[in-house]
Coordinates of C-alpha atoms and ligand atoms in Angstrom, one line a residue:
X12 CA 6.5 7.8 -22.7
X13 CA 5.5 11.3 -21.6
X14 CA 8.3 13.5 -20.3
X15 CA 6.2 14.1 -17.2
X16 CA 6.1 10.3 -16.4
X17 CA 6.8 9.8 -12.7
X18 CA 9.6 7.2 -12.4
X19 CA 10.5 6.5 -8.8
X20 CA 10.4 4.3 -5.8
X21 CA 8.0 3.6 -2.9
X22 CA 8.2 2.8 0.8
X23 CA 5.9 3.3 3.8
X24 CA 6.7 5.2 7.0
X25 CA 6.6 2.3 9.4
X26 CA 8.7 0.0 7.2
X27 CA 11.6 2.5 7.0
X28 CA 11.5 5.3 9.5
X29 CA 12.3 3.7 12.9
X30 CA 12.5 6.4 15.5
X31 CA 9.4 4.9 16.9
X32 CA 9.3 7.2 20.0
X33 CA 11.2 10.1 18.5
X34 CA 9.7 13.6 18.2
X35 CA 6.8 12.7 20.4
X36 CA 5.5 9.9 18.2
X37 CA 2.8 7.7 19.7
X38 CA 2.7 3.9 19.3
X39 CA 1.1 2.8 16.2
X40 CA -0.3 -0.6 15.2
X41 CA 2.8 -1.7 13.3
X42 CA 4.8 -1.2 16.6
X43 CA 3.0 -4.1 18.3
X44 CA 3.8 -6.6 15.6
X45 CA 6.7 -9.0 16.2
X46 CA 9.1 -10.4 13.6
X47 CA 7.8 -13.5 11.8
X48 CA 8.7 -15.5 8.7
X49 CA 7.1 -17.2 5.7
X50 CA 6.5 -20.3 8.0
X51 CA 5.5 -18.5 11.2
X52 CA 3.2 -15.5 11.1
X53 CA 4.0 -12.2 12.9
X54 CA 2.5 -12.0 16.4
X55 CA 0.4 -9.2 17.6
X56 CA 1.1 -8.3 21.3
X57 CA -1.4 -6.0 22.9
X58 CA 1.4 -4.7 25.1
X59 CA 5.0 -4.4 24.2
X60 CA 6.8 -7.5 25.4
X61 CA 10.5 -7.0 26.3
X62 CA 11.3 -10.5 25.2
X63 CA 10.0 -10.1 21.7
X64 CA 11.7 -8.3 18.7
X65 CA 9.7 -5.6 17.0
X66 CA 11.4 -4.8 13.6
X67 CA 9.5 -1.6 12.9
X68 CA 10.8 0.1 16.0
X69 CA 14.1 0.9 14.3
X70 CA 13.4 -0.3 10.8
X71 CA 16.2 1.1 8.6
X72 CA 16.5 4.3 10.6
X73 CA 15.3 6.4 7.7
X74 CA 14.1 8.9 10.3
X75 CA 17.7 9.9 10.9
X76 CA 19.3 9.0 7.5
X77 CA 16.8 10.2 5.0
X78 CA 19.2 12.8 3.5
X79 CA 21.7 10.2 2.6
X80 CA 19.0 8.0 1.1
X81 CA 17.5 10.8 -0.9
X82 CA 20.9 11.6 -2.3
X83 CA 21.0 8.0 -3.6
X84 CA 17.4 8.3 -5.1
X85 CA 18.6 11.5 -6.8
X86 CA 21.6 9.7 -8.2
X87 CA 19.2 7.1 -9.8
X88 CA 17.2 10.0 -11.3
X89 CA 14.0 9.5 -9.3
X90 CA 11.3 11.9 -10.4
X91 CA 9.1 11.0 -7.4
X92 CA 9.3 9.2 -4.1
X93 CA 6.3 7.6 -2.5
X94 CA 6.1 7.3 1.3
X95 CA 3.4 7.8 3.9
X96 CA 2.9 10.0 6.9
X97 CA 2.9 8.2 10.2
X98 CA -0.4 9.2 11.7
X99 CA 1.0 8.6 15.2
X100 CA 3.7 11.2 14.6
X101 CA 1.0 13.8 14.0
X102 CA -1.6 12.7 16.4
X103 CA 0.2 10.4 18.9
X104 CA -2.9 8.9 20.4
X105 CA -5.1 9.7 17.5
X106 CA -7.9 11.7 19.3
X107 CA -6.0 14.9 20.2
X108 CA -7.5 18.2 19.2
X109 CA -4.1 19.6 18.2
X110 CA -1.4 18.0 16.1
X111 CA 2.2 17.4 17.3
X112 CA 4.4 20.1 15.9
X113 CA 7.6 18.0 16.0
X114 CA 5.9 15.3 13.8
X115 CA 4.7 17.9 11.3
X116 CA 8.2 19.4 11.2
X117 CA 9.8 16.1 10.4
X118 CA 7.7 15.8 7.2
X119 CA 8.3 19.4 6.3
X120 CA 12.0 18.7 6.4
X121 CA 11.7 15.4 4.5
X122 CA 9.5 17.0 1.7
X123 CA 11.9 20.0 1.5
X124 CA 14.8 17.7 1.0
X125 CA 13.0 15.8 -1.7
X126 CA 12.0 19.0 -3.5
X127 CA 15.5 20.3 -3.3
X128 CA 16.5 17.2 -5.2
X129 CA 13.7 17.7 -7.8
X130 CA 11.9 14.7 -6.5
X131 CA 8.1 15.0 -6.0
X132 CA 6.7 13.5 -2.8
X133 CA 3.8 11.1 -3.4
X134 CA 2.1 10.7 -0.1
X135 CA -0.2 8.0 1.4
X136 CA -2.1 9.2 4.5
X137 CA -2.6 5.8 6.1
X138 CA -0.3 3.0 4.9
X139 CA -1.1 0.1 7.2
X140 CA -0.8 2.1 10.3
X141 CA -2.8 4.2 12.8
X142 CA -2.2 5.3 16.4
X143 CA -2.6 2.3 18.7
X144 CA -4.6 4.6 21.0
X145 CA -7.4 4.5 18.5
X146 CA -7.5 0.7 18.8
X147 CA -7.4 0.5 22.6
X148 CA -9.9 3.4 23.2
X149 CA -12.3 3.1 20.2
X150 CA -11.8 -0.4 18.8
X151 CA -10.3 1.0 15.5
X152 CA -12.4 1.4 12.4
X153 CA -15.3 -0.5 13.8
X154 CA -16.2 2.8 15.4
X155 CA -17.7 5.7 13.5
X156 CA -15.8 8.2 15.5
X157 CA -12.7 7.2 13.5
X158 CA -14.1 9.1 10.6
X159 CA -13.7 12.4 12.5
X160 CA -10.2 11.6 13.7
X161 CA -9.1 10.7 10.1
X162 CA -10.7 13.8 8.7
X163 CA -8.8 15.9 11.2
X164 CA -5.5 14.2 10.4
X165 CA -6.1 14.6 6.6
X166 CA -7.0 18.3 6.9
X167 CA -3.9 19.0 9.0
X168 CA -1.7 17.3 6.4
X169 CA -3.4 18.9 3.4
X170 CA -3.2 22.4 5.0
X171 CA 0.4 22.0 6.1
X172 CA 1.8 20.5 2.9
X173 CA -0.4 22.2 0.4
X174 CA 2.6 23.8 -1.4
X175 CA 4.8 20.8 -1.2
X176 CA 2.8 17.7 -2.1
X177 CA 0.5 17.3 -5.1
X178 CA -0.1 13.6 -5.3
X179 CA -1.9 12.0 -2.4
X180 CA -3.6 8.7 -1.5
X181 CA -5.9 8.0 1.3
X182 CA -5.7 4.4 2.4
X183 CA -3.0 1.9 1.3
X184 CA -4.4 -1.4 -0.1
X185 CA -7.8 -0.8 1.5
X186 CA -9.1 -4.1 0.1
X187 CA -6.6 -6.3 1.9
X188 CA -9.0 -6.6 4.8
X189 CA -11.5 -8.4 2.6
X190 CA -9.1 -11.3 3.5
X191 CA -10.4 -11.1 7.1
X192 CA -8.8 -14.4 8.0
X193 CA -5.5 -12.6 8.3
X194 CA -5.3 -10.9 11.7
X195 CA -2.4 -8.6 10.6
X196 CA -4.3 -7.4 7.5
X197 CA -7.3 -6.5 9.6
X198 CA -5.2 -4.8 12.3
X199 CA -3.1 -2.8 9.9
X200 CA -6.0 -1.9 7.5
X201 CA -8.5 -1.1 10.3
X202 CA -7.0 -1.3 13.7
X203 CA -9.3 -4.2 14.7
X204 CA -8.5 -6.9 17.2
X205 CA -11.3 -9.5 17.1
X206 CA -13.0 -10.8 20.2
X207 CA -13.9 -14.5 20.5
X208 CA -17.0 -15.5 18.6
X209 CA -17.5 -12.2 16.6
X210 CA -18.8 -12.2 13.0
X211 CA -15.5 -11.1 11.5
X212 CA -17.0 -10.6 8.1
X213 CA -19.7 -8.2 9.2
X214 CA -17.3 -6.2 11.3
X215 CA -14.8 -5.8 8.4
X216 CA -17.5 -4.7 6.0
X217 CA -18.6 -2.0 8.5
X218 CA -15.1 -0.8 9.1
X219 CA -14.5 -0.7 5.3
X220 CA -17.6 1.4 4.8
X221 CA -16.4 3.9 7.5
X222 CA -13.0 4.1 5.8
X223 CA -14.6 4.7 2.4
X224 CA -16.7 7.5 3.8
X225 CA -13.6 8.9 5.5
X226 CA -11.7 8.7 2.3
X227 CA -14.4 10.5 0.4
X228 CA -14.5 13.3 3.0
X229 CA -10.7 13.6 2.7
X230 CA -10.9 13.9 -1.1
X231 CA -13.4 16.7 -0.7
X232 CA -11.4 18.6 1.9
X233 CA -8.2 18.2 -0.2
X234 CA -9.9 19.8 -3.3
X235 CA -11.3 22.6 -1.2
X236 CA -7.8 23.4 0.1
X237 CA -6.0 23.1 -3.2
X238 CA -7.9 22.4 -6.4
X239 CA -4.7 21.2 -8.0
X240 CA -4.3 18.3 -5.7
X241 CA -4.5 14.9 -7.2
X242 CA -6.0 12.5 -4.7
X243 CA -6.1 8.8 -5.4
X244 CA -7.1 5.6 -3.8
X245 CA -4.8 2.7 -3.4
X246 CA -5.7 -0.9 -4.2
X247 CA -3.9 -4.2 -4.0
X248 CA -4.7 -5.0 -7.6
X249 CA -4.4 -8.7 -7.8
X250 CA -6.6 -9.8 -10.7
X251 CA -8.3 -13.1 -10.2
X252 CA -8.3 -15.2 -13.3
X253 CA -10.7 -18.1 -14.1
X254 CA -8.8 -21.4 -14.1
X255 CA -10.3 -22.2 -17.5
X256 CA -12.8 -20.9 -20.0
X257 CA -15.5 -23.1 -18.5
X258 CA -18.5 -20.9 -17.7
X259 CA -18.4 -22.0 -14.1
X260 CA -14.8 -20.9 -13.7
X261 CA -15.5 -17.6 -15.6
X262 CA -18.4 -16.8 -13.3
X263 CA -16.5 -17.7 -10.1
X264 CA -13.8 -15.3 -11.2
X265 CA -16.4 -12.5 -11.6
X266 CA -17.6 -13.1 -8.0
X267 CA -14.1 -13.3 -6.6
X268 CA -13.1 -10.0 -8.3
X269 CA -16.3 -8.4 -6.9
X270 CA -15.2 -9.1 -3.4
X271 CA -11.8 -7.5 -3.8
X272 CA -12.6 -4.7 -6.2
X273 CA -15.9 -3.2 -4.8
X274 CA -13.7 -0.9 -2.8
X275 CA -12.4 0.6 -6.0
X276 CA -15.9 0.9 -7.4
X277 CA -16.9 3.0 -4.4
X278 CA -13.7 5.2 -4.5
X279 CA -14.0 5.8 -8.2
X280 CA -17.8 5.9 -8.9
X281 CA -19.0 7.2 -5.6
X282 CA -21.6 4.5 -4.8
X283 CA -21.9 1.0 -3.4
X284 CA -22.3 -1.3 -6.3
X285 CA -25.5 -3.3 -6.7
X286 CA -23.7 -6.6 -6.3
X287 CA -22.5 -5.6 -2.8
X288 CA -25.9 -4.2 -1.8
X289 CA -27.4 -7.5 -2.7
X290 CA -24.7 -9.4 -0.8
X291 CA -25.2 -7.3 2.4
X292 CA -28.9 -7.9 2.2
X293 CA -28.6 -11.6 1.7
X294 CA -26.2 -11.8 4.7
X295 CA -28.7 -9.8 6.8
X296 CA -25.9 -7.4 7.8
X297 CA -27.1 -4.3 9.7
X298 CA -24.6 -1.9 8.4
X299 CA -24.5 1.7 9.7
X300 CA -24.7 3.9 6.6
X301 CA -26.9 7.0 6.4
X302 CA -28.3 9.0 3.5
X303 CA -25.7 11.6 4.3
X304 CA -22.9 9.0 4.0
X305 CA -24.3 8.1 0.6
X306 CA -24.1 11.7 -0.5
X307 CA -20.6 12.0 0.9
X308 CA -19.4 9.0 -1.2
X309 CA -20.8 10.6 -4.3
X310 CA -19.0 13.9 -3.5
X311 CA -15.6 12.4 -2.9
X312 CA -14.6 10.5 -6.0
X313 CA -10.9 10.0 -6.5
X314 CA -8.8 11.7 -9.2
X315 CA -6.7 8.7 -10.1
X316 CA -6.4 5.0 -9.4
X317 CA -3.2 4.1 -7.5
X318 CA -2.5 0.5 -7.2
X319 CA 0.1 -2.1 -6.3
X320 CA 0.8 -5.0 -8.6
X321 CA 2.8 -8.0 -7.6
X322 CA 0.9 -11.0 -8.9
X323 CA -2.3 -12.5 -10.2
X324 CA -4.4 -15.2 -8.6
X325 CA -6.5 -18.0 -10.1
X326 CA -9.8 -19.6 -9.0
X327 CA -12.1 -22.5 -10.0
X328 CA -15.8 -22.7 -10.1
X329 CA -17.5 -24.7 -7.3
X330 CA -21.2 -24.5 -8.1
X331 CA -22.0 -21.9 -5.6
X332 CA -24.8 -19.9 -7.2
X333 CA -23.9 -16.7 -5.2
X334 CA -20.3 -16.8 -6.5
X335 CA -19.1 -16.4 -2.9
X336 CA -15.4 -16.3 -2.6
X337 CA -13.0 -17.0 0.3
X338 CA -9.4 -16.0 -0.4
X339 CA -8.1 -18.5 2.2
X340 CA -9.6 -21.6 0.4
X341 CA -10.7 -20.7 -3.2
X342 CA -7.4 -20.1 -5.0
X343 CA -5.5 -22.6 -7.1
X344 CA -2.2 -22.7 -8.9
X345 CA -2.0 -21.2 -12.4
X346 CA 0.0 -23.8 -14.5
X347 CA 1.4 -21.1 -16.8
X348 CA 3.3 -19.1 -14.2
X349 CA 6.0 -19.6 -11.5
X350 CA 6.3 -18.3 -8.0
X351 CA 8.8 -16.5 -5.8
X352 CA 10.3 -18.1 -2.7
X353 CA 7.5 -16.6 -0.7
X354 CA 4.9 -18.3 -2.9
X355 CA 3.9 -15.1 -4.8
X356 CA 3.0 -15.9 -8.4
X357 CA 5.1 -14.0 -11.0
X358 CA 3.0 -12.7 -13.9
X359 CA 4.3 -9.7 -15.8
X360 CA 1.6 -9.9 -18.5
X361 CA -0.9 -9.5 -15.6
X362 CA 0.2 -5.9 -15.3
X363 CA -0.8 -5.1 -18.8
X364 CA -4.1 -6.9 -18.2
X365 CA -4.6 -5.0 -15.0
X366 CA -3.9 -1.6 -16.6
X367 CA -6.4 -2.3 -19.3
X368 CA -8.9 -3.6 -16.9
X369 CA -8.7 -0.5 -14.7
X370 CA -8.7 2.0 -17.5
X371 CA -11.6 0.3 -19.3
X372 CA -13.6 0.3 -16.1
X373 CA -13.0 3.8 -14.8
X374 CA -11.4 6.0 -17.5
X375 CA -9.3 7.6 -14.8
X376 CA -5.5 8.0 -14.9
X377 CA -3.7 5.1 -13.2
X378 CA -0.6 5.1 -11.1
X379 CA 1.5 2.0 -10.5
X380 CA 2.6 2.9 -7.0
X381 CA 4.1 -0.5 -6.1
X382 CA 5.7 -3.3 -8.1
X383 CA 8.8 -5.2 -7.1
X384 CA 10.6 -8.4 -6.3
X385 CA 11.2 -9.7 -2.8
X386 CA 14.3 -11.9 -2.7
X387 CA 17.2 -13.0 -0.5
X388 CA 20.2 -10.9 -1.6
X389 CA 23.8 -11.7 -0.9
X390 CA 26.2 -8.9 0.0
X391 CA 29.5 -10.2 -1.4
X392 CA 32.9 -9.5 0.3
X393 CA 33.4 -6.8 -2.4
X394 CA 30.2 -5.1 -1.1
X395 CA 28.4 -5.9 -4.3
X396 CA 25.0 -7.4 -4.7
X397 CA 24.3 -9.2 -8.0
X398 CA 20.5 -9.1 -8.2
X399 CA 20.0 -10.0 -11.9
X400 CA 16.7 -11.8 -10.9
X401 CA 15.3 -8.5 -9.7
X402 CA 16.4 -6.7 -12.9
X403 CA 14.7 -9.5 -14.9
X404 CA 11.4 -9.2 -13.0
X405 CA 11.3 -5.4 -13.2
X406 CA 12.3 -5.4 -16.9
X407 CA 9.5 -7.8 -17.8
X408 CA 6.9 -5.7 -15.9
X409 CA 8.1 -2.4 -17.3
X410 CA 7.9 -3.9 -20.8
X411 CA 4.3 -4.8 -20.2
X412 CA 3.5 -1.4 -18.8
X413 CA 4.9 0.2 -21.9
X414 CA 2.7 -2.0 -24.1
X415 CA -0.3 -0.9 -22.1
X416 CA 0.7 2.8 -22.6
X417 CA 2.0 2.7 -26.1
X418 CA -0.2 0.1 -27.8
X419 CA -3.4 0.0 -25.6
X420 CA -3.5 3.8 -24.8
X421 CA -3.8 3.5 -21.1
X422 CA -3.1 6.7 -19.1
X423 CA -0.4 5.9 -16.6
X424 CA 1.0 8.7 -14.4
X425 CA 4.0 6.9 -13.1
X426 CA 5.7 3.8 -11.8
X427 CA 7.3 3.5 -8.3
X428 CA 9.2 0.4 -7.5
X429 CA 8.3 -1.0 -4.1
X430 CA 11.0 -1.0 -1.4
X431 CA 13.4 1.0 -3.5
X432 CA 15.6 0.8 -0.5
X433 CA 15.5 -2.5 1.6
X434 CA 13.0 -2.2 4.3
X435 CA 11.0 -4.3 6.8
X436 CA 8.7 -6.7 5.1
X437 CA 5.1 -6.0 5.9
X438 CA 3.8 -9.5 5.8
X439 CA 6.6 -11.3 7.6
X440 CA 8.5 -8.5 9.4
X441 CA 11.8 -9.8 8.0
X442 CA 14.6 -7.9 6.6
X443 CA 15.8 -10.7 4.4
X444 CA 12.9 -10.3 2.0
X445 CA 14.5 -7.5 0.2
X446 CA 13.2 -5.4 -2.7
X447 CA 15.7 -2.5 -2.9
X448 CA 18.1 -1.1 -5.4
X449 CA 20.0 -0.2 -2.2
X450 CA 21.1 -2.9 0.2
X451 CA 20.8 -2.0 3.9
X452 CA 23.1 -3.9 6.2
X453 CA 20.4 -5.0 8.7
X454 CA 19.4 -8.6 9.6
X455 CA 16.2 -10.3 10.7
X456 CA 17.3 -10.2 14.4
X457 CA 18.0 -6.4 14.3
X458 CA 21.8 -6.7 14.0
X459 CA 23.8 -4.9 11.3
X460 CA 25.5 -1.6 10.7
X461 CA 22.6 0.0 8.8
X462 CA 25.2 1.0 6.1
X463 CA 23.8 1.3 2.5
X464 CA 25.3 -0.4 -0.6
X465 CA 24.3 -0.1 -4.2
X466 CA 23.1 -3.3 -5.8
X467 CA 23.5 -4.1 -9.6
X468 CA 19.9 -3.0 -10.1
X469 CA 20.8 0.5 -8.9
X470 CA 22.8 1.3 -12.1
X471 CA 20.2 -0.6 -14.2
X472 CA 17.3 1.5 -12.9
X473 CA 19.3 4.7 -13.4
X474 CA 19.6 3.9 -17.1
X475 CA 15.9 2.9 -17.3
X476 CA 14.9 6.3 -16.0
X477 CA 17.5 8.2 -18.1
X478 CA 16.3 6.5 -21.2
X479 CA 12.5 6.9 -20.3
X480 CA 12.2 3.2 -20.3
X481 CA 13.9 2.5 -23.6
X482 CA 17.1 0.8 -22.2
X483 CA 15.8 -2.1 -20.3
Ligands
BG6_203 C1 2.1 -4.2 -0.3 C2 2.2 -3.2 0.8 O1 1.1 -5.1 0.1 O2 3.2 -5.1 -0.5 C3 3.6 -3.0 1.3 O3 1.6 -2.0 0.5 C4 4.4 -4.3 1.4 O4 3.5 -2.3 2.6 C5 4.5 -4.8 0.0 O5 5.6 -4.2 2.0 C6 5.3 -6.1 -0.1 O6 4.9 -7.0 0.8 P1 5.9 -7.7 1.8 O7 5.1 -8.5 2.7 O8 6.8 -8.6 0.9 O9 6.7 -6.6 2.5

């Protein structure tokens, strides 16, 4: 492993910060999502309802406690820490001409504290959030004007933090919205609330194209401001395996992967792949994309591939000659792997497969910016948390990552464990789906002291970093 390898942890602003109205912050889309569970989805309430509980409003109060948390990251030996900038702290409604100074100052202080502790900030511009004003006034990313607002936001951040942040990402898991049956994925990726009877698929593809154009513009602006910046994309990299080696299953998996990974093809190669052009034509979609946009995409290719890896999926052929794929109906169980309590398949070797797949395809450095194990942890009376299951999961994944680096020769910039400190689950809004090395005393209903406790995995990860991944 290279000495410069970026070991660390990852979170997102809305899942940890809280302080939802502090420092002039506006309401963002995660602020209108209630708590849910594996069995009952989070609700989206267009206006804040006093009778509902919104877990992101306080989250784990990182906004006020980040110094204490960074001291713990330092103790573990983090080389980097991935978080995001809450767009609504900088532009509370999203369409202002001038940024909110108090919001900018918060991130100045946060990044200074990280740097003081020799921890590099790794920053996502939009991690599942945007000002809610852009939803109510413009309809979110279905509207081309969003490109201008995002450009302004990106430029302000790049200018302001040009000497503090080197590694950036534009949109978190931009491909999640391809699963447009999930209202929360579409709201958080694109700020879209569907109206009755709309063609969801066409709207999501249009929004995705606007986001890809905005991302390319941001990459260009970033490089003009500081040529040393490394700007990446961020994909939910869930490879989709064929159920068997039957040619039908193999082909179906090709089609399924296309629908998830075309985003990456645009980010990394700067053009819309032929298979998607042919799909748009067949569907008869009238997508708004100009010659100028096509040139923009070409000009704004990313410097590295950031991705999350939690699991792999599996699909079976169904005779559809277009290889169409619907994530809600076309997945099947993989008999070779088990699942977490939340139904997420566990497949460590899939990480090695993924790293090879990405590096073969793009020959760009890769960055594992999320990997982790969500579980129900128990804080014992002695204030200890024995999370050997988490250690096992991470150990197996790090082993596979090392094989990809040392045997297969994949270029990997770093590895950040998701939810290095317990935070609000994105999909369910729960606190009890915990990923951290640090336990936060906070419950699903919002009760708890917010005190932090080290889990067994804390000491374990410390030794992993100190030994450059040798002591697992
Ligand atoms: C990724 C997201 O999809 O997975 C994170 O980028 C999210 O925001 C993480 O929290 C884990 O998902 P969940 O639903 O278990 O919190």
